[in-house]
């Protein structure tokens, strides 16, 4: 058996020995945005460290656990803290939790992150719904022998971010009177923030926001046929766009400031997705 698949199955068995909850939707919370998981109707939590063989996050502000519960009537699994490539894990470990949540039952993958604004029209505190992505700067999690149990060798990538889900997020933001930007997310490896020259490169390539996560996760989710949507919280303008140096503290401070709006946008969107799924 493919060693990546073998590890995934063993993590799945370890989860199922402890939790029988079946989520319909998987939500990944980005840097500083993990607080949302504490405010939902929680059924059970499972620390990543309790799952045999699971890669454990080392970033401050990333709690590192699955939260199982309900948003509206929708059974969800939330990642409170994700695994980043810059932590030194192989890319197959970085996307293992995404694959695991699909195996648990999640059909929809809702990705969130904190990101740097590359588009000159963005401001810190803006929300950007992700419409497409560039993942070419990180290794593909699909490299190596294809895991047929997960998906096909050459998956189509023309609509990673599901159009109907985008429509729901757009309508929810309008109903809540939350201005919503839209654009392309580019993933670089980090952990250093970009140089001004790299930010100009990102803009030249067509990106609107830059971050260190998400695109590889969407790629793995798309491979497995998940319906995907994503929101970037623009925590700062990318390097070189202001004269201030960039710090992780600024990223966290903006996330704290927008947390209440972020919570409404995410929870109302998910409740609406649930209604569309007939839940
Ligand atoms: N660059 C990369 N990742 C980030 C940034 C940034 O400016 N802000 C938050 N995550």
Short mmCIF file of C-alpha atoms in Angstrom, two decimals, residues 13-257:
data_model
loop_
_atom_site.label_atom_id
_atom_site.label_comp_id
_atom_site.label_asym_id
_atom_site.label_seq_id
_atom_site.Cartn_x
_atom_site.Cartn_y
_atom_site.Cartn_z
CA UNK A 13 -8.60 4.48 12.59
CA UNK A 14 -7.13 6.33 15.56
CA UNK A 15 -9.78 9.08 15.19
CA UNK A 16 -12.58 6.55 14.86
CA UNK A 17 -11.48 4.68 17.98
CA UNK A 18 -12.13 7.93 19.87
CA UNK A 19 -14.84 9.86 18.00
CA UNK A 20 -17.84 8.63 15.97
CA UNK A 21 -19.05 12.08 14.86
CA UNK A 22 -19.69 12.36 11.09
CA UNK A 23 -19.16 15.92 9.78
CA UNK A 24 -20.66 17.17 6.51
CA UNK A 25 -18.37 20.21 6.32
CA UNK A 26 -14.72 20.81 7.24
CA UNK A 27 -13.64 24.28 8.33
CA UNK A 28 -9.98 25.29 8.61
CA UNK A 29 -9.33 28.34 10.78
CA UNK A 30 -6.34 30.53 9.94
CA UNK A 31 -3.81 32.41 12.08
CA UNK A 32 -5.47 34.28 14.92
CA UNK A 33 -8.93 33.15 13.75
CA UNK A 34 -9.16 29.98 15.86
CA UNK A 35 -11.41 31.61 18.47
CA UNK A 36 -14.48 30.93 16.32
CA UNK A 37 -14.33 27.24 17.22
CA UNK A 38 -14.86 28.06 20.89
CA UNK A 39 -18.12 29.84 20.10
CA UNK A 40 -19.98 27.08 18.27
CA UNK A 41 -22.10 24.25 19.63
CA UNK A 42 -19.18 21.94 20.49
CA UNK A 43 -19.77 18.19 20.80
CA UNK A 44 -16.20 16.95 21.22
CA UNK A 45 -12.61 18.08 20.77
CA UNK A 46 -9.63 15.95 19.82
CA UNK A 47 -6.06 17.26 20.19
CA UNK A 48 -3.87 16.43 17.21
CA UNK A 49 -1.44 14.87 19.69
CA UNK A 50 -4.08 12.26 20.58
CA UNK A 51 -4.12 10.94 17.01
CA UNK A 52 -1.53 8.26 16.36
CA UNK A 53 1.03 9.50 13.77
CA UNK A 54 -0.59 12.93 13.26
CA UNK A 55 1.77 15.89 12.52
CA UNK A 56 1.53 18.45 15.35
CA UNK A 57 1.61 22.25 14.73
CA UNK A 58 4.38 24.33 16.34
CA UNK A 59 3.21 27.90 15.55
CA UNK A 60 2.23 30.17 18.45
CA UNK A 61 -1.49 31.03 18.19
CA UNK A 62 -2.25 27.67 16.54
CA UNK A 63 -3.97 25.43 19.05
CA UNK A 64 -3.76 22.17 17.20
CA UNK A 65 -6.99 20.28 17.62
CA UNK A 66 -10.13 19.12 15.83
CA UNK A 67 -13.36 20.57 17.17
CA UNK A 68 -16.52 18.60 16.31
CA UNK A 69 -19.88 20.29 16.60
CA UNK A 70 -22.71 22.12 14.88
CA UNK A 71 -22.90 25.45 13.07
CA UNK A 72 -26.61 26.02 12.61
CA UNK A 73 -27.76 22.47 11.91
CA UNK A 74 -24.63 21.51 9.97
CA UNK A 75 -22.35 18.92 11.56
CA UNK A 76 -18.83 20.31 11.17
CA UNK A 77 -15.26 19.40 11.95
CA UNK A 78 -13.06 22.43 12.57
CA UNK A 79 -9.27 22.54 12.45
CA UNK A 80 -8.26 24.92 15.19
CA UNK A 81 -4.70 25.32 13.95
CA UNK A 82 -3.31 23.88 10.73
CA UNK A 83 -0.02 22.34 9.67
CA UNK A 84 2.29 24.59 7.62
CA UNK A 85 4.90 23.50 5.10
CA UNK A 86 7.45 25.88 6.70
CA UNK A 87 7.32 23.84 9.91
CA UNK A 88 9.40 21.27 8.08
CA UNK A 89 6.83 18.55 7.44
CA UNK A 90 6.66 16.81 4.08
CA UNK A 91 3.82 18.25 1.98
CA UNK A 92 1.92 14.95 2.30
CA UNK A 93 1.76 15.52 6.09
CA UNK A 94 0.65 19.12 5.57
CA UNK A 95 -2.47 17.99 3.68
CA UNK A 96 -3.07 14.83 5.75
CA UNK A 97 -5.68 16.54 7.96
CA UNK A 98 -7.65 17.66 4.88
CA UNK A 99 -7.72 14.12 3.55
CA UNK A 100 -8.63 12.84 7.00
CA UNK A 101 -11.62 15.19 7.30
CA UNK A 102 -12.88 14.02 3.90
CA UNK A 103 -12.60 10.42 5.11
CA UNK A 104 -14.58 11.38 8.23
CA UNK A 105 -17.42 12.45 5.92
CA UNK A 106 -16.89 16.14 5.04
CA UNK A 107 -18.08 16.96 1.52
CA UNK A 108 -17.41 20.70 1.75
CA UNK A 109 -14.02 22.21 2.60
CA UNK A 110 -14.16 25.78 3.90
CA UNK A 111 -10.64 27.26 4.08
CA UNK A 112 -9.71 30.46 5.88
CA UNK A 113 -6.42 32.21 6.43
CA UNK A 114 -4.72 35.45 7.32
CA UNK A 115 -2.98 36.84 4.25
CA UNK A 116 -1.03 39.83 3.07
CA UNK A 117 -2.81 42.14 0.63
CA UNK A 118 -0.96 42.39 -2.69
CA UNK A 119 -3.71 44.20 -4.56
CA UNK A 120 -3.33 47.99 -4.10
CA UNK A 121 -7.07 48.33 -3.53
CA UNK A 122 -7.03 46.14 -0.41
CA UNK A 123 -6.80 47.41 3.19
CA UNK A 124 -5.91 45.58 6.41
CA UNK A 125 -9.15 44.15 7.84
CA UNK A 126 -10.68 43.40 4.40
CA UNK A 127 -12.15 39.99 3.60
CA UNK A 128 -11.21 38.45 0.26
CA UNK A 129 -13.21 35.52 -1.05
CA UNK A 130 -10.76 33.29 -2.91
CA UNK A 131 -11.79 32.73 -6.52
CA UNK A 132 -8.63 30.99 -7.73
CA UNK A 133 -5.10 30.25 -6.59
CA UNK A 134 -1.43 29.86 -7.47
CA UNK A 135 0.30 26.96 -5.71
CA UNK A 136 3.27 26.60 -8.06
CA UNK A 137 5.82 27.77 -5.44
CA UNK A 138 5.21 24.85 -3.07
CA UNK A 139 5.59 21.18 -3.94
CA UNK A 140 2.38 19.50 -5.09
CA UNK A 141 0.99 17.00 -2.54
CA UNK A 142 0.01 14.87 -5.54
CA UNK A 143 3.62 14.19 -6.61
CA UNK A 144 4.58 10.53 -6.43
CA UNK A 145 2.56 7.46 -7.26
CA UNK A 146 -1.10 8.47 -7.43
CA UNK A 147 -3.26 7.29 -4.54
CA UNK A 148 -6.15 5.90 -6.56
CA UNK A 149 -8.33 5.56 -3.45
CA UNK A 150 -8.25 9.35 -3.12
CA UNK A 151 -8.57 10.60 -6.68
CA UNK A 152 -7.32 10.56 -10.24
CA UNK A 153 -3.79 11.15 -11.53
CA UNK A 154 -4.47 14.38 -13.44
CA UNK A 155 -7.29 16.24 -11.67
CA UNK A 156 -8.96 19.17 -13.38
CA UNK A 157 -8.25 22.46 -11.61
CA UNK A 158 -10.42 24.82 -13.66
CA UNK A 159 -12.92 25.46 -10.84
CA UNK A 160 -11.30 24.62 -7.53
CA UNK A 161 -13.41 27.16 -5.65
CA UNK A 162 -17.00 26.03 -6.09
CA UNK A 163 -19.22 28.53 -7.87
CA UNK A 164 -22.37 27.86 -5.84
CA UNK A 165 -20.46 28.19 -2.57
CA UNK A 166 -18.97 31.46 -3.82
CA UNK A 167 -22.51 32.65 -4.55
CA UNK A 168 -23.59 31.79 -0.99
CA UNK A 169 -20.66 33.67 0.56
CA UNK A 170 -21.29 36.69 -1.70
CA UNK A 171 -24.99 36.80 -0.72
CA UNK A 172 -24.25 36.28 2.98
CA UNK A 173 -21.73 39.13 3.02
CA UNK A 174 -24.24 41.40 1.28
CA UNK A 175 -27.01 40.44 3.77
CA UNK A 176 -24.65 41.20 6.66
CA UNK A 177 -23.46 44.45 5.06
CA UNK A 178 -19.87 43.19 5.10
CA UNK A 179 -17.82 44.47 2.16
CA UNK A 180 -16.30 41.48 0.37
CA UNK A 181 -13.31 41.63 -1.97
CA UNK A 182 -12.58 38.76 -4.35
CA UNK A 183 -9.34 37.54 -5.79
CA UNK A 184 -6.50 35.11 -6.37
CA UNK A 185 -4.50 33.67 -3.46
CA UNK A 186 -0.85 32.75 -3.91
CA UNK A 187 0.96 30.42 -1.54
CA UNK A 188 4.68 30.86 -0.93
CA UNK A 189 6.62 28.65 1.48
CA UNK A 190 7.40 31.23 4.19
CA UNK A 191 8.28 31.38 7.02
CA UNK A 192 9.96 34.69 6.16
CA UNK A 193 7.55 37.30 4.90
CA UNK A 194 8.13 38.23 1.25
CA UNK A 195 10.58 40.86 0.05
CA UNK A 196 9.13 43.87 -1.78
CA UNK A 197 10.50 42.37 -5.03
CA UNK A 198 8.66 39.10 -4.34
CA UNK A 199 5.46 41.01 -3.64
CA UNK A 200 5.81 42.77 -7.02
CA UNK A 201 6.37 39.34 -8.57
CA UNK A 202 3.17 38.03 -6.94
CA UNK A 203 1.21 40.99 -8.28
CA UNK A 204 2.72 40.51 -11.73
CA UNK A 205 1.61 36.87 -11.64
CA UNK A 206 -1.96 37.92 -11.01
CA UNK A 207 -2.23 37.39 -7.24
CA UNK A 208 -4.30 39.61 -4.95
CA UNK A 209 -3.25 38.11 -1.61
CA UNK A 210 -0.23 36.17 -0.40
CA UNK A 211 0.06 33.60 2.36
CA UNK A 212 1.79 30.45 3.54
CA UNK A 213 -1.05 27.90 3.58
CA UNK A 214 -4.36 27.05 1.91
CA UNK A 215 -3.46 26.48 -1.76
CA UNK A 216 -1.90 23.04 -1.15
CA UNK A 217 -4.90 22.14 1.01
CA UNK A 218 -7.35 23.18 -1.72
CA UNK A 219 -5.30 21.17 -4.20
CA UNK A 220 -5.57 18.03 -2.05
CA UNK A 221 -9.28 18.63 -1.40
CA UNK A 222 -9.94 19.13 -5.11
CA UNK A 223 -8.12 15.86 -5.86
CA UNK A 224 -10.60 14.10 -3.54
CA UNK A 225 -13.61 15.79 -5.12
CA UNK A 226 -14.46 18.08 -2.19
CA UNK A 227 -16.51 21.23 -2.81
CA UNK A 228 -14.19 24.04 -1.77
CA UNK A 229 -14.54 27.67 -0.74
CA UNK A 230 -12.16 30.04 0.98
CA UNK A 231 -11.86 33.41 2.64
CA UNK A 232 -8.64 35.33 3.28
CA UNK A 233 -8.60 37.93 6.03
CA UNK A 234 -6.25 40.61 4.82
CA UNK A 235 -4.28 41.13 8.01
CA UNK A 236 -1.74 43.53 6.53
CA UNK A 237 -0.54 44.97 3.28
CA UNK A 238 2.30 42.86 1.91
CA UNK A 239 5.92 43.97 2.40
CA UNK A 240 7.02 47.08 0.58
CA UNK A 241 3.48 48.46 0.23
CA UNK A 242 3.85 50.52 3.41
CA UNK A 243 7.00 51.84 5.05
CA UNK A 244 6.48 49.81 8.26
CA UNK A 245 8.25 46.47 8.75
CA UNK A 246 5.82 43.55 8.99
CA UNK A 247 5.39 41.50 12.18
CA UNK A 248 3.39 38.42 13.18
CA UNK A 249 1.95 40.61 15.97
CA UNK A 250 0.29 42.87 13.37
CA UNK A 251 -1.23 39.79 11.71
CA UNK A 252 -2.71 38.67 15.06
CA UNK A 253 -3.94 42.14 16.01
CA UNK A 254 -5.92 42.54 12.78
CA UNK A 255 -7.35 39.04 13.19
CA UNK A 256 -8.54 39.96 16.71
CA UNK A 257 -10.12 43.16 15.41
#
